[in-house]
Structure formats: C-alpha cells, structure tokens
Amino acid sequence: MADIKAPVFPESVADGTIVEWHVTEGQQVNRDDLLAEIETDKVVLEVVAPDNGVVTKIVKQVDDTVLSDEIIGQFEAGASVSADNAPAVDPDQPAAPVQAKQAADGGEPVQATDKKDEADHKDQSPAVRKAAKESGVDPKEVEGSGRGGRVTKTDMANPTLKADSSIKSDSGRPVAESMGERTEKRVPMTRLRKTVANRLLAASQETAMLTTFNEVNMKPLMDMRAKYKDQFEKRHGVRLGFMSLFVKAATEALKRFPAVNASLDGDDIVYHGFYDIGVAVSSDRGLVVPVLRDTDRMSMADVESRIRELGGLAQKGKLGLDDMTGGTFTISNGGVFGSLMSTPILNPPQTAILGMHAINDRPMAVDGKVEILPMMYLALSYDHRMIDGKEAVQFLVTIKELVEDPAMLLLDL
C-alpha cells in the first residue's frame, strides 16, 4: 500500500485546496493518469498515479486544505479490480429503474444520475461544466443564449436564471435566487481571486504608486508588420504581433534605466542584471502573469513563440509555478479588451508596470498639418520610492521612440 501525496509546494506557497478528484475509491488507474487537482495561490497542480494500480482510499475531500507533501489518499500498486467483484447482469432481465444509492459516509441516499441528466451533461461544453463547478450554479437553471437554448460559457459568466430557479452551492448555501426580473448570485472567491485581490490591495497600500502617460504613433509599426508578417510567419512559424516589439523596446529601455528594472527588499535596493518580463494574460481562472526569461537574449520570433506557448498553457490552467515566479518588469495589454486608458497596478516586488491600450485613429498635428493616425496611449505605473519622476518619464519616452521607429532597435541606437 502506497500513499498518494500532494506535490511539494515552493516556499512561497503555504498550502493548497483540492478542487477535484478525477477518480473514486476502488477505481483502477494506469501510471500517470490524473487523480486529483490542487489549487494553490498561483497555479493548479496535478496529482498523477505513481504506477498501475487501484485507488484504495481518498483521505482528503474536495475543498479540503492540504499542505505540501501531505497524504491525500492511498494507492495499491499492481492491484486490479477483479471482474468477479462486478455485479452480475441477467441479459433477460429488463433494465432496472433508476434507484437511489447509499452515500459512502452512511448519510442520506444520493440519487443516481438518470439518462436525462447524462444527456444534459453531454450537451454542455467543457467550459460550461468547468464554470458550473467553480460557481456552484447548475447550467440547467440558467437561460441559454446558444442554438436551441444551449447554455454557453458567457451565459455562465453572467447567468440569467430561469423564473423558477433557486440554486444552492455544494454546502447548501444559496448562491443565486430568482426574484422575478432581479437576481442575485453569491459564490465563494477562488484561491486565485483571493490572492489577486490581496496583492492588488497590498500594492496600493504599501507602495507610493504614481502613473505617467504618453501616446505613441503606431503607424510605423503597423506598416512594418503589414509588410513583413507573411514572410515572418513563413520563416518562423508564428505570427508577428505588436507585443514582441514592445517587449524588445521595454528591454532596451530597462537597460538604459536600471532603477526601473530593480526591486525593493526592505531597506535594500536590488538591481537585477537580467531582464525577465512578465506578460499579463487573462484566463478563465483570472489574471495570471507568466514570465519571459532573459528577453535581452530573445529574438522577436522567440518572444512571439513563447508568448503563444504561455498563453495556451494559461487558458488550459497548465502554467507551472516556474512559469510565473520572478519577473523584473510587467507589461499589461488592456487594449485587447478595448481599454482606451488605465492606470495599471504594480506587481510587487517589481517597481514598474507598462500598460498598453487600444489603437484608435485620431487627428494629430504633423508638421503643421492635421493627419489621421493610429494612436495608442501608454501608461507607466511606478513606485515613487524607488523611481524618480524624471526617470519614469524618460523611460516611457524611450519606449515611445523605439516603437515609432523600429529600426532603432535593429541598429542598436
């Protein structure tokens, strides 16, 4: 008999919460089959089967808090579920009606899933089932906007409940109640959302945060992209986006202004001799910031490829702790959602964050004439304890100049 243990958490992670068991007691599994998922403050960690065998006991249940390397279940390697133990089925006997089965803990009977429930489950997309698990809202109680009344992921994000719905969470506490045309929804925060909330609150309370703004003419970059995007994709196998040039421009600006690439550790200033840039990504679980390592050594193709890889992992909830730890500077692109201007919040212990925004055509004065140009507002939030206003403004102007004249990056000017 072997123990099933939680993964060893890094020092920055105190504990985790079991969010799902993918197996039941007595179930036979193969090596590396997914057994359970544990959500920490940063990522969801997977627990896999150490060998072929049978899960004999589940010690920690869903929503239980677990510590690093703590036993969450038991496993018997090499065992198998005997066919002799399976219930005999008489082929001449008609199918029995759906009956209630006794709960494993001796509690009230639990009604078995009937064919209609199974059909409803199959009719729901994985994204809808995941949203239902996280929110506690039954998709069958939500008005669907999809074809044939199907419930979509968007419906689950902002559910409109059916008139007769009264939804309860797993604990029995109502999470949404119908009151005619007015509804309320109450759900517990996920660990990730709580962590994000605490970090944002700490950043606003524990730093002297200030934001400076500028605007950049995106026409030169857009013209370059339009001219070379096909050749770039053919040669490197990835699409040429704007983020790669902003990452390279930010890296060059960080070299010129080391204070922006530094962090505060108590009364000490730590100047980093490397450039690890975090790129904020919105996922189904919330905002995550995977980190590009050593961006000064990366080509634009390397940046685009890595961003695409990390973005895919974020959407699948497969980012590892190593993918999100560290980072000396962060770039957040609210423009993909249509944001015109914002003041991004610092990601401590970093001392600065760059905010990109939507590209809009605006009338601009050029050499005494009015021209319509694609313009983007840039915002740099910084910790005024570490960075002076002059440095912050010059840093942002450097990024503006490099983006407006991409050749400067190639010529190292």
Short mmCIF file of C-alpha atoms in Angstrom, two decimals:
data_model
loop_
_atom_site.label_atom_id
_atom_site.label_comp_id
_atom_site.label_asym_id
_atom_site.label_seq_id
_atom_site.Cartn_x
_atom_site.Cartn_y
_atom_site.Cartn_z
CA MET A 1 0.00 0.00 0.00
CA ALA A 2 1.42 3.40 -1.02
CA ASP A 3 0.42 6.94 -0.11
CA ILE A 4 -0.89 9.47 -2.60
CA LYS A 5 0.68 12.79 -1.59
CA ALA A 6 0.21 16.41 -2.53
CA PRO A 7 3.10 17.85 -4.56
CA VAL A 8 5.94 19.59 -2.76
CA PHE A 9 5.00 23.28 -2.79
CA PRO A 10 7.61 26.03 -3.21
CA GLU A 11 8.46 28.14 -0.16
CA SER A 12 6.17 30.93 -1.41
CA VAL A 13 3.14 28.61 -1.34
CA ALA A 14 1.83 27.74 2.12
CA ASP A 15 -0.97 25.32 1.21
CA GLY A 16 -3.50 24.35 -1.42
CA THR A 17 -7.11 23.29 -1.84
CA ILE A 18 -8.34 20.12 -3.53
CA VAL A 19 -10.65 21.32 -6.29
CA GLU A 20 -11.43 18.00 -7.96
CA TRP A 21 -10.92 14.26 -7.71
CA HIS A 22 -10.95 12.58 -11.11
CA VAL A 23 -11.19 9.08 -9.61
CA THR A 24 -13.21 7.31 -6.97
CA GLU A 25 -12.25 4.77 -4.31
CA GLY A 26 -11.76 1.34 -5.82
CA GLN A 27 -11.10 2.68 -9.30
CA GLN A 28 -8.33 1.13 -11.36
CA VAL A 29 -5.88 3.56 -12.96
CA ASN A 30 -2.74 3.48 -15.07
CA ARG A 31 0.58 5.17 -14.43
CA ASP A 32 0.43 8.97 -14.90
CA ASP A 33 -3.38 9.03 -15.00
CA LEU A 34 -4.72 12.25 -13.48
CA LEU A 35 -6.02 11.58 -9.97
CA ALA A 36 -6.70 15.00 -8.46
CA GLU A 37 -6.17 18.73 -8.92
CA ILE A 38 -4.92 21.02 -6.15
CA GLU A 39 -5.33 24.78 -6.48
CA THR A 40 -2.70 26.99 -4.86
CA ASP A 41 -2.45 30.76 -4.71
CA LYS A 42 -0.75 30.73 -8.11
CA VAL A 43 -1.48 27.61 -10.14
CA VAL A 44 -3.45 24.38 -10.26
CA LEU A 45 -1.19 21.40 -9.61
CA GLU A 46 -1.96 17.90 -10.86
CA VAL A 47 -1.57 14.71 -8.85
CA VAL A 48 -0.98 11.69 -11.05
CA ALA A 49 -0.91 7.96 -10.43
CA PRO A 50 2.58 6.74 -9.48
CA ASP A 51 2.01 3.35 -11.11
CA ASN A 52 -0.64 1.00 -12.43
CA GLY A 53 -2.99 0.00 -9.65
CA VAL A 54 -6.12 0.83 -7.67
CA VAL A 55 -7.05 3.89 -5.62
CA THR A 56 -8.00 2.26 -2.34
CA LYS A 57 -8.86 5.30 -0.23
CA ILE A 58 -9.45 9.04 -0.61
CA VAL A 59 -8.28 10.79 2.56
CA LYS A 60 -8.78 14.44 1.63
CA GLN A 61 -12.04 15.52 0.03
CA VAL A 62 -12.86 18.35 -2.39
CA ASP A 63 -12.44 21.80 -0.76
CA ASP A 64 -10.13 20.38 1.94
CA THR A 65 -6.94 22.35 2.57
CA VAL A 66 -3.74 20.35 2.16
CA LEU A 67 -0.12 21.07 2.99
CA SER A 68 2.98 20.37 0.95
CA ASP A 69 3.64 16.62 0.61
CA GLU A 70 0.59 15.77 2.76
CA ILE A 71 -1.15 12.42 2.29
CA ILE A 72 -4.41 12.85 0.36
CA GLY A 73 -5.17 9.24 -0.49
CA GLN A 74 -3.89 5.67 -0.66
CA PHE A 75 -2.93 3.55 -3.60
CA GLU A 76 -2.18 -0.12 -4.16
CA ALA A 77 0.32 -0.61 -6.95
CA GLY A 78 -0.13 -3.62 -9.23
CA ALA A 79 -3.66 -4.29 -7.99
CA SER A 80 -6.62 -4.63 -10.31
CA VAL A 81 -10.37 -4.61 -9.98
CA SER A 82 -11.49 -8.21 -10.30
CA ALA A 83 -14.25 -8.94 -12.78
CA ASP A 84 -15.66 -11.38 -10.21
CA ASN A 85 -16.48 -8.45 -7.96
CA ALA A 86 -18.56 -6.72 -10.61
CA PRO A 87 -22.35 -7.14 -10.25
CA ALA A 88 -23.82 -9.85 -12.47
CA VAL A 89 -26.25 -8.73 -15.16
CA ASP A 90 -29.02 -11.00 -16.40
CA PRO A 91 -29.46 -10.32 -20.14
CA ASP A 92 -33.11 -11.42 -19.94
CA GLN A 93 -33.86 -9.06 -17.07
CA PRO A 94 -35.26 -5.66 -18.13
CA ALA A 95 -33.28 -2.61 -17.17
CA ALA A 96 -33.97 -1.61 -13.60
CA PRO A 97 -35.37 1.82 -12.93
CA VAL A 98 -33.05 4.48 -11.56
CA GLN A 99 -32.67 3.93 -7.84
CA ALA A 100 -31.12 5.90 -5.05
CA LYS A 101 -27.76 4.69 -3.81
CA GLN A 102 -26.48 4.99 -0.28
CA ALA A 103 -23.85 7.65 0.31
CA ALA A 104 -20.38 6.33 1.13
CA ASP A 105 -20.39 8.01 4.54
CA GLY A 106 -23.69 6.49 5.56
CA GLY A 107 -25.58 9.73 5.05
CA GLU A 108 -28.73 10.34 3.07
CA PRO A 109 -29.18 8.42 -0.17
CA VAL A 110 -27.87 10.09 -3.28
CA GLN A 111 -29.99 9.81 -6.38
CA ALA A 112 -28.16 8.13 -9.25
CA THR A 113 -27.85 10.05 -12.49
CA ASP A 114 -30.57 9.14 -14.97
CA LYS A 115 -30.30 9.15 -18.74
CA LYS A 116 -31.75 12.65 -19.00
CA ASP A 117 -29.10 14.03 -16.65
CA GLU A 118 -26.41 12.25 -18.64
CA ALA A 119 -27.78 13.75 -21.86
CA ASP A 120 -27.84 17.21 -20.28
CA HIS A 121 -24.24 16.73 -19.16
CA LYS A 122 -23.10 15.68 -22.61
CA ASP A 123 -24.88 18.68 -24.12
CA GLN A 124 -22.75 21.02 -22.03
CA SER A 125 -19.34 22.13 -23.25
CA PRO A 126 -16.26 21.54 -21.06
CA ALA A 127 -16.06 25.30 -20.44
CA VAL A 128 -19.66 25.35 -19.18
CA ARG A 129 -19.08 22.35 -16.90
CA LYS A 130 -15.93 23.99 -15.52
CA ALA A 131 -17.76 27.27 -14.89
CA ALA A 132 -20.57 25.36 -13.19
CA LYS A 133 -18.11 23.64 -10.87
CA GLU A 134 -16.39 26.89 -9.93
CA SER A 135 -19.57 28.92 -9.36
CA GLY A 136 -21.89 26.25 -7.99
CA VAL A 137 -24.58 27.32 -10.48
CA ASP A 138 -26.42 24.49 -12.23
CA PRO A 139 -26.44 25.14 -16.01
CA LYS A 140 -29.91 23.59 -16.19
CA GLU A 141 -31.19 26.57 -14.16
CA VAL A 142 -29.66 29.16 -16.49
CA GLU A 143 -31.32 30.70 -19.54
CA GLY A 144 -29.23 29.66 -22.54
CA SER A 145 -28.46 32.02 -25.41
CA GLY A 146 -26.92 29.40 -27.69
CA ARG A 147 -28.51 27.46 -30.50
CA GLY A 148 -31.53 25.55 -29.31
CA GLY A 149 -31.31 27.18 -25.89
CA ARG A 150 -27.87 25.74 -25.13
CA VAL A 151 -26.06 27.33 -22.22
CA THR A 152 -22.77 28.94 -23.23
CA LYS A 153 -19.68 29.94 -21.28
CA THR A 154 -20.83 33.59 -21.49
CA ASP A 155 -24.20 32.62 -20.01
CA MET A 156 -22.42 31.05 -17.03
CA ALA A 157 -20.24 34.14 -16.52
CA ASN A 158 -23.34 36.37 -16.16
CA PRO A 159 -26.21 33.93 -15.60
CA THR A 160 -29.81 34.87 -16.18
CA LEU A 161 -31.73 32.42 -14.05
CA LYS A 162 -34.93 30.75 -15.08
CA ALA A 163 -38.03 32.04 -13.36
CA ASP A 164 -38.40 29.06 -11.03
CA SER A 165 -34.73 28.59 -10.18
CA SER A 166 -33.32 28.56 -6.69
CA ILE A 167 -29.72 27.42 -6.80
CA LYS A 168 -27.63 26.21 -3.91
CA SER A 169 -23.94 25.58 -3.58
CA ASP A 170 -22.42 22.24 -2.57
CA SER A 171 -22.59 23.39 1.05
CA GLY A 172 -26.31 24.04 0.74
CA ARG A 173 -25.98 27.83 0.92
CA PRO A 174 -27.98 29.62 -1.78
CA VAL A 175 -25.68 31.19 -4.33
CA ALA A 176 -28.36 32.61 -6.63
CA GLU A 177 -32.00 33.32 -6.11
CA SER A 178 -34.65 34.36 -8.59
CA MET A 179 -36.73 37.40 -7.66
CA GLY A 180 -38.72 37.96 -10.82
CA GLU A 181 -36.54 40.00 -13.16
CA ARG A 182 -33.95 40.67 -10.45
CA THR A 183 -31.41 38.05 -9.44
CA GLU A 184 -28.55 37.81 -7.01
CA LYS A 185 -25.60 35.49 -7.03
CA ARG A 186 -23.32 34.71 -4.11
CA VAL A 187 -20.29 32.46 -4.61
CA PRO A 188 -17.10 31.98 -2.62
CA MET A 189 -13.95 33.52 -4.11
CA THR A 190 -11.46 31.12 -5.62
CA ARG A 191 -7.99 30.98 -4.10
CA LEU A 192 -6.56 32.70 -7.17
CA ARG A 193 -9.10 35.53 -7.00
CA LYS A 194 -8.42 36.00 -3.28
CA THR A 195 -4.68 36.09 -3.92
CA VAL A 196 -5.06 38.62 -6.73
CA ALA A 197 -7.32 40.77 -4.53
CA ASN A 198 -4.86 40.71 -1.63
CA ARG A 199 -1.87 41.51 -3.83
CA LEU A 200 -3.62 44.41 -5.54
CA LEU A 201 -4.72 45.82 -2.21
CA ALA A 202 -1.20 45.46 -0.80
CA ALA A 203 0.29 47.14 -3.88
CA SER A 204 -1.96 50.17 -3.48
CA GLN A 205 -1.39 50.42 0.27
CA GLU A 206 2.32 49.58 0.57
CA THR A 207 3.81 51.42 -2.41
CA ALA A 208 3.98 55.08 -3.43
CA MET A 209 2.41 54.32 -6.80
CA LEU A 210 2.25 57.01 -9.45
CA THR A 211 1.37 56.81 -13.15
CA THR A 212 2.73 58.76 -16.09
CA PHE A 213 1.17 58.73 -19.56
CA ASN A 214 2.25 59.21 -23.15
CA GLU A 215 0.95 58.34 -26.59
CA VAL A 216 2.61 56.54 -29.44
CA ASN A 217 2.05 56.64 -33.17
CA MET A 218 1.55 53.02 -34.19
CA LYS A 219 1.64 53.64 -37.96
CA PRO A 220 5.35 52.77 -38.46
CA LEU A 221 4.95 49.53 -36.53
CA MET A 222 1.71 48.67 -38.30
CA ASP A 223 3.28 49.35 -41.71
CA MET A 224 6.27 47.15 -40.83
CA ARG A 225 4.00 44.37 -39.66
CA ALA A 226 1.83 44.55 -42.79
CA LYS A 227 4.93 44.40 -45.00
CA TYR A 228 6.73 41.51 -43.33
CA LYS A 229 4.09 39.48 -41.47
CA ASP A 230 3.74 36.83 -44.20
CA GLN A 231 7.49 36.34 -44.55
CA PHE A 232 7.89 36.32 -40.77
CA GLU A 233 5.25 33.64 -40.28
CA LYS A 234 6.60 31.54 -43.14
CA ARG A 235 10.13 31.59 -41.75
CA HIS A 236 9.47 31.34 -38.01
CA GLY A 237 6.13 29.53 -37.85
CA VAL A 238 4.48 32.17 -35.63
CA ARG A 239 2.50 35.32 -36.36
CA LEU A 240 4.13 38.70 -35.93
CA GLY A 241 2.28 40.69 -33.28
CA PHE A 242 2.82 44.00 -31.54
CA MET A 243 3.72 42.55 -28.16
CA SER A 244 7.11 41.24 -29.27
CA LEU A 245 8.30 44.69 -30.29
CA PHE A 246 7.00 46.23 -27.06
CA VAL A 247 8.87 43.55 -25.11
CA LYS A 248 12.08 44.29 -27.00
CA ALA A 249 11.56 48.04 -26.63
CA ALA A 250 10.93 47.66 -22.90
CA THR A 251 14.06 45.51 -22.56
CA GLU A 252 16.18 48.20 -24.21
CA ALA A 253 14.61 50.89 -22.02
CA LEU A 254 15.31 48.80 -18.90
CA LYS A 255 18.98 48.62 -19.89
CA ARG A 256 19.12 52.42 -20.02
CA PHE A 257 17.24 52.94 -16.75
CA PRO A 258 18.35 50.23 -14.28
CA ALA A 259 16.18 51.63 -11.47
CA VAL A 260 13.05 50.56 -13.37
CA ASN A 261 14.43 47.01 -13.51
CA ALA A 262 15.18 46.99 -9.77
CA SER A 263 13.14 45.94 -6.75
CA LEU A 264 12.95 46.88 -3.10
CA ASP A 265 13.79 44.38 -0.37
CA GLY A 266 13.22 46.09 2.95
CA ASP A 267 15.72 48.95 3.06
CA ASP A 268 17.79 47.48 0.22
CA ILE A 269 17.59 48.20 -3.49
CA VAL A 270 18.18 45.09 -5.62
CA TYR A 271 19.43 45.90 -9.12
CA HIS A 272 18.80 42.96 -11.42
CA GLY A 273 21.39 42.13 -14.05
CA PHE A 274 18.86 40.21 -16.13
CA TYR A 275 15.60 41.06 -17.87
CA ASP A 276 12.62 38.84 -17.05
CA ILE A 277 9.43 40.45 -18.32
CA GLY A 278 6.01 39.27 -17.19
CA VAL A 279 3.15 39.48 -19.69
CA ALA A 280 -0.29 39.71 -18.08
CA VAL A 281 -2.71 37.14 -19.53
CA SER A 282 -6.43 36.84 -18.83
CA SER A 283 -7.57 33.25 -18.36
CA ASP A 284 -10.77 31.54 -17.27
CA ARG A 285 -9.34 31.35 -13.76
CA GLY A 286 -8.39 35.03 -13.61
CA LEU A 287 -5.38 37.20 -14.33
CA VAL A 288 -2.03 35.42 -14.46
CA VAL A 289 1.41 36.80 -15.32
CA PRO A 290 3.73 34.26 -16.98
CA VAL A 291 7.32 35.44 -17.29
CA LEU A 292 9.58 35.64 -20.35
CA ARG A 293 13.13 34.89 -19.18
CA ASP A 294 16.20 36.78 -20.44
CA THR A 295 14.35 38.84 -23.02
CA ASP A 296 17.61 40.57 -23.97
CA ARG A 297 18.72 37.26 -25.49
CA MET A 298 15.45 36.55 -27.28
CA SER A 299 14.63 37.41 -30.88
CA MET A 300 11.20 38.76 -31.79
CA ALA A 301 10.31 35.32 -33.10
CA ASP A 302 11.37 33.78 -29.77
CA VAL A 303 9.17 36.26 -27.91
CA GLU A 304 6.13 35.61 -30.10
CA SER A 305 6.57 31.85 -29.85
CA ARG A 306 6.97 31.90 -26.07
CA ILE A 307 4.02 34.24 -25.54
CA ARG A 308 1.84 31.95 -27.64
CA GLU A 309 3.02 28.91 -25.69
CA LEU A 310 2.45 30.52 -22.28
CA GLY A 311 -0.93 31.92 -23.34
CA GLY A 312 -2.08 28.45 -24.35
CA LEU A 313 -0.95 26.99 -21.04
CA ALA A 314 -2.75 29.79 -19.18
CA GLN A 315 -6.05 29.08 -20.93
CA LYS A 316 -5.74 25.39 -20.07
CA GLY A 317 -4.76 26.12 -16.46
CA LYS A 318 -1.47 24.30 -17.05
CA LEU A 319 1.00 27.04 -16.12
CA GLY A 320 3.62 25.86 -13.66
CA LEU A 321 4.98 27.80 -10.72
CA ASP A 322 8.27 28.29 -12.53
CA ASP A 323 6.38 29.97 -15.37
CA MET A 324 5.05 32.70 -13.07
CA THR A 325 7.66 33.25 -10.39
CA GLY A 326 10.18 36.04 -10.54
CA GLY A 327 9.98 38.76 -13.13
CA THR A 328 11.60 42.19 -13.01
CA PHE A 329 9.04 44.15 -15.06
CA THR A 330 5.48 43.60 -16.31
CA ILE A 331 3.54 44.54 -19.44
CA SER A 332 -0.26 44.54 -19.40
CA ASN A 333 -2.29 44.96 -22.60
CA GLY A 334 -5.78 46.15 -21.77
CA GLY A 335 -6.16 47.26 -25.37
CA VAL A 336 -7.18 43.77 -26.46
CA PHE A 337 -10.37 44.32 -24.46
CA GLY A 338 -10.92 47.84 -25.80
CA SER A 339 -9.44 49.86 -22.92
CA LEU A 340 -8.61 53.41 -24.02
CA MET A 341 -6.61 54.36 -20.92
CA SER A 342 -5.95 52.95 -17.47
CA THR A 343 -3.56 53.07 -14.53
CA PRO A 344 -2.12 49.55 -14.16
CA ILE A 345 -1.34 48.43 -10.61
CA LEU A 346 2.16 47.34 -9.65
CA ASN A 347 3.10 43.70 -9.35
CA PRO A 348 5.31 43.75 -6.19
CA PRO A 349 8.19 43.45 -5.60
CA GLN A 350 8.56 44.92 -9.09
CA THR A 351 8.71 48.70 -9.16
CA ALA A 352 7.08 49.42 -12.53
CA ILE A 353 4.47 48.13 -14.97
CA LEU A 354 3.69 49.22 -18.53
CA GLY A 355 0.09 49.43 -19.71
CA MET A 356 -0.76 49.17 -23.41
CA HIS A 357 -4.17 50.24 -24.68
CA ALA A 358 -6.45 50.24 -27.71
CA ILE A 359 -5.28 51.63 -31.04
CA ASN A 360 -7.65 54.32 -32.31
CA ASP A 361 -7.47 56.68 -35.27
CA ARG A 362 -7.15 60.26 -34.03
CA PRO A 363 -6.44 63.61 -35.69
CA MET A 364 -2.85 64.63 -34.93
CA ALA A 365 -0.83 67.72 -35.84
CA VAL A 366 2.13 66.72 -38.04
CA ASP A 367 4.40 69.45 -39.45
CA GLY A 368 1.63 71.99 -39.16
CA LYS A 369 -0.95 69.76 -40.82
CA VAL A 370 -3.69 67.56 -39.40
CA GLU A 371 -3.31 63.86 -40.14
CA ILE A 372 -5.39 60.88 -39.03
CA LEU A 373 -3.02 58.45 -37.30
CA PRO A 374 -3.46 55.18 -35.36
CA MET A 375 -2.55 56.22 -31.82
CA MET A 376 -2.16 54.29 -28.59
CA TYR A 377 -2.00 55.63 -25.06
CA LEU A 378 0.79 54.18 -22.92
CA ALA A 379 0.79 54.23 -19.12
CA LEU A 380 3.70 53.55 -16.80
CA SER A 381 2.85 52.98 -13.14
CA TYR A 382 5.90 53.07 -10.89
CA ASP A 383 6.89 53.07 -7.22
CA HIS A 384 7.93 56.64 -6.49
CA ARG A 385 10.00 55.43 -3.53
CA MET A 386 12.38 53.80 -5.99
CA ILE A 387 11.94 55.68 -9.27
CA ASP A 388 12.02 59.46 -9.69
CA GLY A 389 9.51 61.13 -11.97
CA LYS A 390 12.25 62.16 -14.39
CA GLU A 391 13.42 58.56 -14.83
CA ALA A 392 9.86 57.30 -15.27
CA VAL A 393 9.06 59.87 -17.95
CA GLN A 394 12.32 59.27 -19.80
CA PHE A 395 11.79 55.52 -19.65
CA LEU A 396 8.34 55.83 -21.21
CA VAL A 397 9.59 58.28 -23.85
CA THR A 398 12.32 55.78 -24.77
CA ILE A 399 9.70 53.08 -25.40
CA LYS A 400 7.67 55.57 -27.45
CA GLU A 401 10.67 56.46 -29.62
CA LEU A 402 11.65 52.83 -30.21
CA VAL A 403 8.12 51.82 -31.17
CA GLU A 404 7.69 54.78 -33.50
CA ASP A 405 10.99 53.97 -35.22
CA PRO A 406 11.53 50.19 -35.02
CA ALA A 407 14.77 50.44 -36.99
CA MET A 408 16.41 51.92 -33.90
CA LEU A 409 16.15 48.52 -32.21
CA LEU A 410 17.79 46.76 -35.13
CA LEU A 411 20.58 49.34 -35.34
CA ASP A 412 21.05 49.43 -31.54
CA LEU A 413 20.53 53.20 -31.41
#
